[in-house]
């Protein structure tokens, strides 16, 4: 598969998706319009009329893309123009709440993951005993028990940013551990022997050989880790009547049937995820270039 | 106080035993090696539970915050009926249905777009992008569309499992080399024959990778979707209500069931993988 000419296929697919979206808007919202017409005892709307009506409902079953876009602009761009970018009705404010928990959790998770990986690589007992449990730990559906962790930590007097960040930590440390263990072990025997003939100490071998050669693995893991950190933070906001954050917006939207609000929060979260992954990839290429490994 | 000291003593003793076990040079005695490989993580796991039990009792942690393992076990024994009903609702209905539909449709779509390189080039970057998105956020929308019962949870699971399957299958189908494909061509084999004899077997490791990822995703998706509305049964429902009633031991019992079901699901897929892709180097290496 060649990398050339990726844009046109991608754009085609996106166009198809948007077209399907608009078609489903008409299809899914039409019953409501028919119902309305019947109740008002007026004639059933004509098809052309129906289309414009289904795309302008206040609480549609499926909002049209432009409705979501309008809502997004109303809660971000328009808020900035009004000079209140951090008001509680602005999506920027909610995104920031979620983002801060994501980043804190991501940082703790990365640090924990790297520490564990270093321990696993240098200590055989740790390798044999910790690694299986690291894997087992991920079969516990942490997202499912996230609400309980939040409630329990709240009861202990820890509230605010940290509980959410801890869920992100739990999710993000796993890919980092697995990736880093692989990366720190990636130098082959000949290279390690060379370090040995230089009579390099363990720490020298670590900093001059193992650490640099693990960088590609680290960044690949970080991309996964940052994406699931965001998921963790969002789910962490669902319970306990959280008042702020993208997850809280979704929950509030689902309580009050504000579908447009749910969709705009969802799109905002997607954009956030895309940006975070992009930043990590950018750091990846920059580090590799400085190490002279740029592809 | 004694309990805390006992906890630390047990921890250090277990750690020492493990260090000694690892240091044993088994040489070519693979049986002995296997026993050690099994014992070391087992000892570590037992240590965690013993230290948990002793510390919770020793430090007088309120059971509302963190119940000791013995209490959770007692709760599991006494409320198997409830746990089974929840398991049935969440796992046997929502997870299995969603998993089969999501993986199946991802696989079929991958086969369909395999014939069009144009669609492939368009879908792959998008599929990769989607896998980074917080898809779990569609849960409230699905609950709104498909109602409170398990169908909406299955729908969330379908969406969550679809893209990993699609991306992995497309990559797997591209994994067979040009030489092999040319060989099939010289045999005058049809598209279908090339598929079943060459390309699906080479894609199997990728497909199983997706199946394994999806097995954990499916459980998470179903449980989280239940937070947005559910009939009065289900693991997610039980967790959120029992938290509200401060019955934390019940919550932990539910978590234990979820962890067990998740591990068993993952393990089952991994076992099938070993049987199907027995020729793959990563599995042959383990067997030796």
Coordinates of C-alpha atoms in Angstrom, one line a residue:
Chain A
X1 CA 0.0 0.0 0.0
X2 CA 1.5 3.3 -1.0
X3 CA 1.2 6.3 1.3
X4 CA 0.7 8.6 -1.7
X5 CA -2.8 9.8 -2.4
X6 CA -4.3 9.0 1.0
X7 CA -6.2 12.3 1.2
X8 CA -8.6 11.7 -1.6
X9 CA -9.8 8.2 -0.3
X10 CA -10.1 9.6 3.3
X11 CA -12.1 12.6 2.1
X12 CA -14.3 10.3 0.0
X13 CA -15.0 8.1 3.0
X14 CA -15.7 11.1 5.2
X15 CA -18.1 12.5 2.6
X16 CA -19.9 9.1 2.4
X17 CA -20.2 9.1 6.2
X18 CA -21.6 12.6 6.3
X19 CA -24.1 11.7 3.6
X20 CA -25.2 8.6 5.5
X21 CA -25.5 10.8 8.6
X22 CA -27.8 13.3 6.9
X23 CA -29.9 10.5 5.4
X24 CA -30.3 8.8 8.8
X25 CA -31.3 12.2 10.3
X26 CA -34.3 12.3 8.0
X27 CA -35.1 8.7 8.5
X28 CA -34.8 8.7 12.3
X29 CA -36.4 12.0 13.0
X30 CA -39.3 11.6 10.6
X31 CA -41.6 9.6 13.0
X32 CA -41.6 12.5 15.4
X33 CA -42.7 14.9 12.7
X34 CA -45.4 12.6 11.5
X35 CA -46.6 12.2 15.1
X36 CA -46.6 16.0 15.6
X37 CA -48.6 16.5 12.4
X38 CA -51.1 13.9 13.5
X39 CA -51.6 15.5 16.9
X40 CA -52.0 18.9 15.5
X41 CA -54.5 17.4 13.1
X42 CA -52.9 18.9 10.1
X43 CA -51.9 17.2 6.9
X44 CA -48.8 15.0 6.8
X45 CA -45.9 17.2 5.7
X46 CA -44.6 16.8 2.2
X47 CA -41.2 15.1 1.8
X48 CA -39.3 18.3 1.0
X49 CA -40.8 20.0 4.0
X50 CA -40.1 17.0 6.1
X51 CA -36.4 17.2 5.3
X52 CA -36.0 20.7 6.5
X53 CA -38.1 20.0 9.6
X54 CA -36.2 16.9 10.7
X55 CA -33.0 18.9 10.6
X56 CA -34.2 21.7 12.9
X57 CA -35.7 19.8 15.8
X58 CA -34.9 20.9 19.2
X59 CA -34.4 17.4 20.7
X60 CA -33.8 15.2 17.7
X61 CA -33.2 11.5 17.9
X62 CA -30.2 12.1 15.8
X63 CA -29.0 15.7 15.4
X64 CA -27.8 16.8 12.0
X65 CA -24.1 17.5 11.7
X66 CA -24.7 21.3 11.2
X67 CA -26.8 21.4 14.4
X68 CA -23.9 19.8 16.3
X69 CA -21.5 22.2 14.7
X70 CA -23.7 25.2 15.6
X71 CA -23.9 24.0 19.2
X72 CA -20.1 23.5 19.3
X73 CA -19.6 27.1 18.0
X74 CA -22.1 28.5 20.4
X75 CA -20.3 26.9 23.4
X76 CA -16.7 27.6 22.3
X77 CA -16.1 30.3 19.7
X78 CA -19.1 32.5 20.6
X79 CA -18.1 32.3 24.2
X80 CA -14.7 33.6 23.4
X81 CA -16.2 36.5 21.4
X82 CA -18.4 37.3 24.4
X83 CA -15.2 37.4 26.4
X84 CA -16.2 34.6 28.8
X85 CA -14.3 31.6 27.5
X86 CA -14.3 30.0 31.0
X87 CA -17.9 30.5 31.9
X88 CA -19.6 27.3 33.2
X89 CA -21.7 27.1 30.0
X90 CA -18.7 27.0 27.8
X91 CA -17.4 23.7 26.5
X92 CA -13.9 25.1 26.8
X93 CA -14.3 25.1 30.6
X94 CA -15.6 21.5 30.6
X95 CA -12.8 20.4 28.3
X96 CA -10.2 22.0 30.5
X97 CA -11.6 20.1 33.6
X98 CA -11.4 16.8 31.7
X99 CA -8.0 17.6 30.1
X100 CA -6.3 18.5 33.4
X101 CA -7.4 15.1 35.0
X102 CA -6.3 13.3 31.8
X103 CA -2.8 14.9 31.8
X104 CA -2.2 14.4 35.5
X105 CA -3.3 10.8 35.2
X106 CA -1.2 10.3 32.1
X107 CA 1.9 11.7 33.8
X108 CA 1.5 9.6 36.9
X109 CA 0.8 6.5 34.8
X110 CA 3.8 7.0 32.6
X111 CA 6.1 7.5 35.6
X112 CA 4.7 4.4 37.3
X113 CA 4.9 2.4 34.1
X114 CA 8.5 3.3 33.4
X115 CA 9.5 2.6 37.0
X116 CA 7.9 -0.8 37.0
X117 CA 9.4 -1.6 33.6
X118 CA 12.9 -0.7 34.9
X119 CA 12.4 -2.9 37.9
X120 CA 11.1 -5.8 35.8
X121 CA 14.1 -5.6 33.4
X122 CA 16.6 -5.5 36.2
X123 CA 15.2 -7.9 38.7
X124 CA 14.2 -11.5 37.7
X125 CA 12.0 -12.0 40.7
X126 CA 10.0 -8.9 39.8
X127 CA 9.8 -10.0 36.2
X128 CA 8.3 -13.3 37.1
X129 CA 6.0 -12.2 39.8
X130 CA 4.8 -8.7 38.8
X131 CA 4.3 -9.2 35.1
X132 CA 1.5 -11.7 35.2
X133 CA -0.3 -9.5 37.7
X134 CA 0.1 -6.5 35.6
X135 CA -1.7 -8.4 32.9
X136 CA -4.4 -9.7 35.2
X137 CA -4.9 -6.2 36.6
X138 CA -6.1 -5.1 33.1
X139 CA -8.8 -7.8 33.0
X140 CA -10.6 -6.0 35.8
X141 CA -12.9 -3.6 34.1
X142 CA -11.6 -0.5 35.9
X143 CA -13.9 1.7 33.9
X144 CA -16.8 -0.2 35.4
X145 CA -15.7 0.4 38.9
X146 CA -14.5 3.9 38.3
X147 CA -17.6 5.3 40.0
X148 CA -16.9 3.4 43.2
X149 CA -13.3 4.5 43.3
X150 CA -14.5 8.1 43.0
X151 CA -17.1 7.6 45.8
X152 CA -14.7 5.9 48.1
X153 CA -11.9 8.4 47.6
X154 CA -14.5 11.2 48.1
X155 CA -15.5 9.6 51.4
X156 CA -11.8 9.6 52.4
X157 CA -11.7 13.3 51.8
X158 CA -9.8 13.1 48.5
X159 CA -11.9 14.9 45.9
X160 CA -11.5 17.0 42.8
X161 CA -8.8 16.2 40.3
X162 CA -6.9 13.3 41.9
X163 CA -9.6 10.5 41.9
X164 CA -10.3 11.0 38.2
X165 CA -6.6 11.2 37.5
X166 CA -6.1 7.9 39.4
X167 CA -8.4 6.1 37.0
X168 CA -6.5 7.5 34.1
X169 CA -3.3 6.4 35.8
X170 CA -4.6 2.8 36.2
X171 CA -5.5 2.6 32.5
X172 CA -2.4 4.3 31.1
X173 CA 0.3 2.5 33.1
X174 CA -0.3 -0.8 31.4
X175 CA 0.6 0.0 27.8
X176 CA 3.7 1.9 29.1
X177 CA 4.9 -1.1 31.2
X178 CA 4.4 -3.5 28.3
X179 CA 6.0 -1.2 25.8
X180 CA 8.9 -0.2 28.0
X181 CA 9.8 -3.8 29.0
X182 CA 9.9 -4.7 25.3
X183 CA 11.9 -1.5 24.6
X184 CA 14.5 -1.9 27.4
X185 CA 15.1 -5.4 26.2
X186 CA 15.4 -4.5 22.6
X187 CA 19.2 -4.0 22.5
X188 CA 20.6 -7.4 21.3
X189 CA 23.2 -9.5 23.0
X190 CA 26.1 -8.1 20.9
X191 CA 25.3 -4.5 21.9
X192 CA 25.1 -5.5 25.6
X193 CA 28.4 -7.5 25.3
X194 CA 30.0 -4.4 23.8
X195 CA 28.9 -2.4 26.9
X196 CA 30.4 -5.2 28.9
X197 CA 33.7 -5.0 27.2
X198 CA 33.7 -1.2 27.9
X199 CA 33.3 -2.3 31.5
X200 CA 30.2 -0.1 31.7
X201 CA 28.4 -0.2 35.0
X202 CA 24.7 -1.2 35.1
X203 CA 23.5 2.4 35.2
X204 CA 25.8 3.4 32.3
X205 CA 24.5 0.5 30.2
X206 CA 21.0 1.6 31.1
X207 CA 21.4 5.3 30.3
X208 CA 23.6 4.9 27.2
X209 CA 22.1 1.8 25.6
X210 CA 18.8 0.6 27.0
X211 CA 17.1 3.9 27.6
X212 CA 17.8 5.4 24.1
X213 CA 16.9 2.2 22.3
X214 CA 13.6 2.0 24.1
X215 CA 12.4 5.4 22.9
X216 CA 10.4 4.2 19.8
X217 CA 8.6 1.7 22.0
X218 CA 7.9 4.3 24.7
X219 CA 6.3 6.7 22.3
X220 CA 4.1 4.0 20.6
X221 CA 2.9 3.1 24.1
X222 CA 2.4 6.7 25.1
X223 CA 0.0 7.3 22.1
X224 CA -2.2 4.5 23.4
X225 CA -1.8 5.6 27.0
X226 CA -2.8 9.2 26.3
X227 CA -6.0 8.1 24.4
X228 CA -7.2 5.8 27.2
X229 CA -6.3 8.4 29.8
X230 CA -8.9 10.6 28.3
X231 CA -11.5 7.8 28.3
X232 CA -10.7 7.2 32.0
X233 CA -11.1 10.8 32.9
X234 CA -14.5 11.0 31.0
X235 CA -15.9 7.9 32.7
X236 CA -14.6 9.1 36.0
X237 CA -16.9 12.1 35.6
X238 CA -20.0 10.1 35.1
X239 CA -20.9 9.2 38.6
X240 CA -21.6 11.2 41.8
X241 CA -23.4 13.9 40.0
X242 CA -20.2 15.4 38.7
X243 CA -20.9 19.1 37.8
X244 CA -18.1 19.8 35.4
X245 CA -16.2 18.0 32.6
X246 CA -17.1 16.4 29.3
X247 CA -18.4 13.2 31.0
X248 CA -20.7 15.3 33.2
X249 CA -22.0 17.1 30.0
X250 CA -22.9 13.8 28.4
X251 CA -24.6 12.6 31.6
X252 CA -26.6 15.8 32.0
X253 CA -27.5 15.6 28.3
X254 CA -28.8 12.1 28.6
X255 CA -30.9 13.0 31.7
X256 CA -32.6 15.9 30.0
X257 CA -32.7 14.4 26.5
X258 CA -30.4 17.1 25.1
X259 CA -29.1 15.0 22.2
X260 CA -27.3 17.9 20.6
X261 CA -25.4 18.5 23.8
X262 CA -24.3 14.9 24.0
X263 CA -23.1 14.9 20.5
X264 CA -21.2 18.1 20.9
X265 CA -19.5 16.8 24.0
X266 CA -18.7 13.6 22.1
X267 CA -17.2 15.5 19.2
X268 CA -15.2 17.7 21.6
X269 CA -13.8 14.7 23.3
X270 CA -12.9 13.2 20.0
X271 CA -11.1 16.4 18.9
X272 CA -9.3 16.4 22.3
X273 CA -8.1 12.8 21.8
X274 CA -7.0 13.6 18.3
X275 CA -5.0 16.6 19.4
X276 CA -3.4 14.7 22.3
X277 CA -2.3 11.8 20.1
X278 CA -1.0 14.3 17.6
X279 CA 1.1 16.1 20.2
X280 CA 2.6 12.7 21.3
X281 CA 3.4 11.8 17.7
X282 CA 5.0 15.2 17.2
X283 CA 7.2 14.6 20.3
X284 CA 8.0 11.2 18.9
X285 CA 9.4 12.5 15.6
X286 CA 11.2 15.3 17.3
X287 CA 13.0 12.9 19.8
X288 CA 13.8 10.4 17.0
X289 CA 15.2 13.2 14.9
X290 CA 17.5 14.4 17.7
X291 CA 18.7 10.9 18.1
X292 CA 19.4 10.7 14.4
X293 CA 16.8 7.9 13.8
X294 CA 14.3 9.9 11.9
X295 CA 12.7 7.9 9.2
Chain B
X1 CA -0.3 -3.3 65.4
X2 CA 0.7 -6.9 65.4
X3 CA -1.3 -7.5 62.3
X4 CA 0.5 -4.7 60.5
X5 CA 3.9 -6.2 61.5
X6 CA 2.6 -9.6 60.4
X7 CA 1.6 -8.2 57.0
X8 CA 5.1 -6.7 56.5
X9 CA 6.8 -9.9 57.7
X10 CA 4.7 -12.0 55.4
X11 CA 5.5 -9.7 52.5
X12 CA 9.2 -9.8 53.1
X13 CA 9.2 -13.6 53.6
X14 CA 7.3 -14.1 50.4
X15 CA 9.6 -11.8 48.5
X16 CA 12.6 -13.7 49.8
X17 CA 11.1 -17.1 48.8
X18 CA 10.5 -15.7 45.3
X19 CA 14.0 -14.4 45.1
X20 CA 15.3 -17.9 46.0
X21 CA 13.0 -19.6 43.6
X22 CA 14.1 -17.5 40.7
X23 CA 17.7 -18.0 41.5
X24 CA 17.4 -21.8 41.2
X25 CA 19.2 -23.0 38.1
X26 CA 17.0 -25.6 36.6
X27 CA 19.2 -26.2 33.6
X28 CA 17.4 -28.4 31.1
X29 CA 14.8 -29.6 33.5
X30 CA 11.8 -28.0 31.9
X31 CA 9.2 -29.5 34.2
X32 CA 10.9 -28.0 37.3
X33 CA 11.2 -24.7 35.4
X34 CA 7.5 -24.7 34.6
X35 CA 6.6 -25.3 38.3
X36 CA 8.7 -22.3 39.3
X37 CA 7.2 -20.2 36.6
X38 CA 3.8 -20.9 37.9
X39 CA 4.7 -20.7 41.6
X40 CA 6.3 -17.3 41.6
X41 CA 3.3 -15.3 40.4
X42 CA 1.0 -17.4 42.5
X43 CA 3.0 -16.6 45.7
X44 CA 3.0 -12.9 44.7
X45 CA -0.8 -13.0 44.3
X46 CA -1.3 -14.7 47.6
X47 CA 0.9 -12.1 49.2
X48 CA -1.2 -9.3 47.9
X49 CA -4.4 -10.9 49.3
X50 CA -2.8 -11.7 52.7
X51 CA -1.3 -8.2 53.0
X52 CA -4.6 -6.7 52.0
X53 CA -6.5 -8.7 54.6
X54 CA -4.0 -8.0 57.4
X55 CA -3.6 -4.3 56.7
X56 CA -7.3 -3.6 56.4
X57 CA -7.8 -5.3 59.8
X58 CA -4.7 -3.9 61.4
X59 CA -5.2 -0.3 60.4
X60 CA -9.0 -0.6 61.1
X61 CA -9.9 0.7 57.7
X62 CA -13.7 1.1 57.7
X63 CA -15.2 -1.7 55.6
X64 CA -17.2 1.0 53.7
X65 CA -13.9 2.1 52.1
X66 CA -12.2 -1.2 51.5
X67 CA -13.5 -4.5 52.8
X68 CA -11.0 -7.3 53.5
X69 CA -11.0 -10.2 50.9
X70 CA -12.6 -12.6 53.4
X71 CA -15.6 -10.4 53.7
X72 CA -16.0 -10.1 49.9
X73 CA -15.7 -13.9 49.6
X74 CA -18.4 -14.3 52.3
X75 CA -20.7 -12.0 50.3
X76 CA -20.1 -13.9 47.0
X77 CA -21.1 -17.1 48.7
X78 CA -24.3 -15.7 50.2
X79 CA -25.5 -13.9 47.1
X80 CA -24.8 -16.2 44.2
X81 CA -28.3 -15.9 42.9
X82 CA -28.1 -12.1 42.5
X83 CA -24.7 -12.3 41.0
X84 CA -25.8 -15.0 38.5
X85 CA -28.8 -12.9 37.4
X86 CA -26.5 -9.9 36.9
X87 CA -24.0 -12.0 35.1
X88 CA -26.7 -13.4 32.8
X89 CA -28.1 -10.0 32.0
X90 CA -24.7 -8.3 31.3
X91 CA -22.4 -11.0 30.1
X92 CA -24.5 -13.7 28.5
X93 CA -26.9 -11.3 26.8
X94 CA -25.3 -7.9 26.1
X95 CA -21.6 -8.8 25.9
X96 CA -21.9 -12.0 23.9
X97 CA -24.4 -10.6 21.4
X98 CA -22.5 -7.4 20.9
X99 CA -19.2 -9.1 20.7
X100 CA -20.3 -11.6 18.0
X101 CA -22.1 -8.9 16.0
X102 CA -19.3 -6.3 16.3
X103 CA -16.5 -8.7 15.5
X104 CA -18.5 -10.4 12.7
X105 CA -19.5 -7.2 11.0
X106 CA -15.9 -5.8 11.3
X107 CA -14.6 -9.0 9.7
X108 CA -17.1 -8.9 6.9
X109 CA -16.6 -5.2 6.1
X110 CA -12.8 -5.9 6.0
X111 CA -13.4 -8.7 3.5
X112 CA -15.6 -6.4 1.4
X113 CA -13.2 -3.5 1.3
X114 CA -10.4 -5.9 0.6
X115 CA -11.4 -5.9 -3.1
X116 CA -11.1 -2.1 -3.3
X117 CA -7.7 -0.7 -2.5
X118 CA -9.2 2.8 -2.8
X119 CA -11.6 2.2 0.1
X120 CA -8.8 0.5 2.1
X121 CA -6.6 3.5 1.9
X122 CA -9.5 5.7 3.0
X123 CA -10.7 3.5 5.8
X124 CA -7.4 2.5 7.5
X125 CA -6.4 5.9 8.7
X126 CA -9.9 6.6 9.8
X127 CA -10.1 3.3 11.6
X128 CA -6.9 4.0 13.4
X129 CA -8.2 7.4 14.3
X130 CA -11.5 6.1 15.6
X131 CA -9.7 3.6 17.9
X132 CA -8.2 6.6 19.8
X133 CA -11.6 8.1 20.4
X134 CA -13.5 7.8 23.6
X135 CA -16.2 5.6 21.9
X136 CA -17.7 4.8 25.3
X137 CA -19.3 8.2 25.0
X138 CA -21.9 6.9 22.6
X139 CA -23.4 4.9 25.5
X140 CA -26.0 7.6 26.4
X141 CA -27.1 7.9 22.8
X142 CA -27.5 4.1 22.4
X143 CA -29.5 3.9 25.5
X144 CA -31.8 6.6 24.1
X145 CA -32.1 4.8 20.8
X146 CA -32.5 1.2 21.8
X147 CA -34.1 1.4 25.2
X148 CA -33.0 0.4 28.7
X149 CA -32.7 -3.4 28.1
X150 CA -29.7 -5.3 27.0
X151 CA -30.1 -4.4 23.3
X152 CA -28.7 -0.9 23.9
X153 CA -25.7 -2.3 25.7
X154 CA -25.1 -4.8 22.9
X155 CA -25.2 -1.8 20.5
X156 CA -22.4 0.0 22.5
X157 CA -20.4 -3.2 22.4
X158 CA -20.9 -3.6 18.7
X159 CA -19.5 0.0 18.1
X160 CA -16.6 -0.5 20.4
X161 CA -15.5 -3.9 18.9
X162 CA -16.1 -3.0 15.3
X163 CA -13.1 -0.8 14.5
X164 CA -10.3 -2.9 16.2
X165 CA -11.6 -5.9 14.2
X166 CA -11.8 -4.0 11.0
X167 CA -8.3 -2.5 11.2
X168 CA -6.7 -5.7 12.3
X169 CA -8.3 -7.8 9.7
X170 CA -7.4 -5.4 6.9
X171 CA -3.8 -5.4 8.1
X172 CA -3.8 -9.2 8.5
X173 CA -5.1 -9.7 4.9
X174 CA -2.3 -7.5 3.7
X175 CA 0.3 -9.6 5.6
X176 CA 0.7 -12.4 3.1
X177 CA 3.7 -11.8 0.9
X178 CA 3.7 -11.1 -2.9
X179 CA 5.6 -14.4 -3.5
X180 CA 2.9 -16.5 -1.9
X181 CA 0.2 -14.6 -3.7
X182 CA 1.9 -15.1 -7.0
X183 CA 2.2 -18.8 -6.3
X184 CA -1.5 -19.0 -5.7
X185 CA -1.9 -17.1 -8.9
X186 CA 0.2 -19.6 -10.9
X187 CA -2.0 -22.4 -9.4
X188 CA -4.9 -20.5 -11.0
X189 CA -6.7 -20.4 -7.7
X190 CA -9.8 -18.2 -7.4
X191 CA -10.2 -15.3 -5.0
X192 CA -12.0 -17.5 -2.6
X193 CA -9.4 -20.2 -2.7
X194 CA -6.6 -17.7 -2.1
X195 CA -8.6 -16.4 0.8
X196 CA -9.2 -19.6 2.6
X197 CA -5.9 -21.3 1.8
X198 CA -3.4 -18.5 2.1
X199 CA -4.7 -15.1 3.2
X200 CA -7.0 -15.9 6.1
X201 CA -4.5 -18.2 7.8
X202 CA -1.8 -15.5 7.5
X203 CA -4.3 -13.0 8.9
X204 CA -5.2 -15.3 11.8
X205 CA -2.7 -13.8 14.3
X206 CA -4.0 -10.3 13.6
X207 CA -7.6 -11.4 13.8
X208 CA -7.0 -13.1 17.1
X209 CA -5.2 -10.0 18.4
X210 CA -8.4 -8.0 17.7
X211 CA -10.5 -10.7 19.3
X212 CA -8.4 -10.5 22.5
X213 CA -8.5 -6.7 22.6
X214 CA -12.3 -6.8 22.0
X215 CA -12.9 -9.4 24.8
X216 CA -11.9 -6.8 27.4
X217 CA -13.5 -3.9 25.6
X218 CA -16.8 -5.6 25.3
X219 CA -17.2 -6.2 29.0
X220 CA -16.2 -2.6 29.9
X221 CA -18.6 -1.2 27.3
X222 CA -21.5 -3.2 28.5
X223 CA -21.0 -2.4 32.2
X224 CA -20.4 1.4 31.6
X225 CA -23.5 1.6 29.3
X226 CA -25.6 0.3 32.2
X227 CA -24.8 3.4 34.2
X228 CA -26.9 5.4 31.8
X229 CA -30.1 3.4 32.3
X230 CA -31.0 -0.2 32.8
X231 CA -33.7 -2.5 34.1
X232 CA -33.1 -3.5 37.7
X233 CA -30.6 -6.2 36.9
X234 CA -27.1 -6.2 35.5
X235 CA -23.5 -5.8 36.8
X236 CA -23.2 -2.1 36.0
X237 CA -26.6 -1.4 37.6
X238 CA -25.7 -3.4 40.8
X239 CA -22.4 -1.6 41.1
X240 CA -23.9 1.9 40.8
X241 CA -26.8 1.2 43.2
X242 CA -24.8 -0.7 45.8
X243 CA -22.3 2.1 45.9
X244 CA -25.1 4.5 46.6
X245 CA -26.2 2.2 49.5
X246 CA -22.7 1.9 50.8
X247 CA -22.7 -1.9 50.4
X248 CA -19.2 -1.9 49.2
X249 CA -18.7 -5.6 49.8
X250 CA -21.4 -6.3 47.2
X251 CA -19.7 -4.0 44.8
X252 CA -16.4 -5.8 45.3
X253 CA -18.2 -9.2 44.8
X254 CA -19.5 -7.9 41.5
X255 CA -16.0 -6.7 40.6
X256 CA -14.6 -10.1 41.4
X257 CA -17.2 -11.7 39.1
X258 CA -16.4 -9.2 36.3
X259 CA -12.7 -9.8 36.7
X260 CA -13.2 -13.5 36.6
X261 CA -15.5 -13.4 33.6
X262 CA -13.1 -11.0 31.8
X263 CA -10.1 -13.2 32.5
X264 CA -12.0 -16.4 31.4
X265 CA -13.2 -14.7 28.3
X266 CA -9.7 -13.5 27.4
X267 CA -8.2 -16.9 28.3
X268 CA -10.7 -18.7 26.2
X269 CA -9.9 -16.6 23.1
X270 CA -6.2 -17.1 23.8
X271 CA -6.6 -20.9 24.0
X272 CA -8.5 -21.0 20.7
X273 CA -5.7 -18.8 19.3
X274 CA -3.1 -21.4 20.3
X275 CA -5.1 -24.2 18.7
X276 CA -5.7 -22.3 15.5
X277 CA -2.4 -20.5 14.9
X278 CA -0.2 -23.3 16.3
X279 CA 2.4 -22.6 13.5
X280 CA 3.1 -19.0 14.6
X281 CA 6.6 -18.4 16.0
X282 CA 5.4 -16.7 19.1
X283 CA 3.4 -19.8 20.1
X284 CA 6.0 -22.4 19.0
X285 CA 8.6 -20.6 21.2
X286 CA 6.5 -21.1 24.3
X287 CA 6.0 -24.8 23.7
X288 CA 9.6 -25.8 23.4

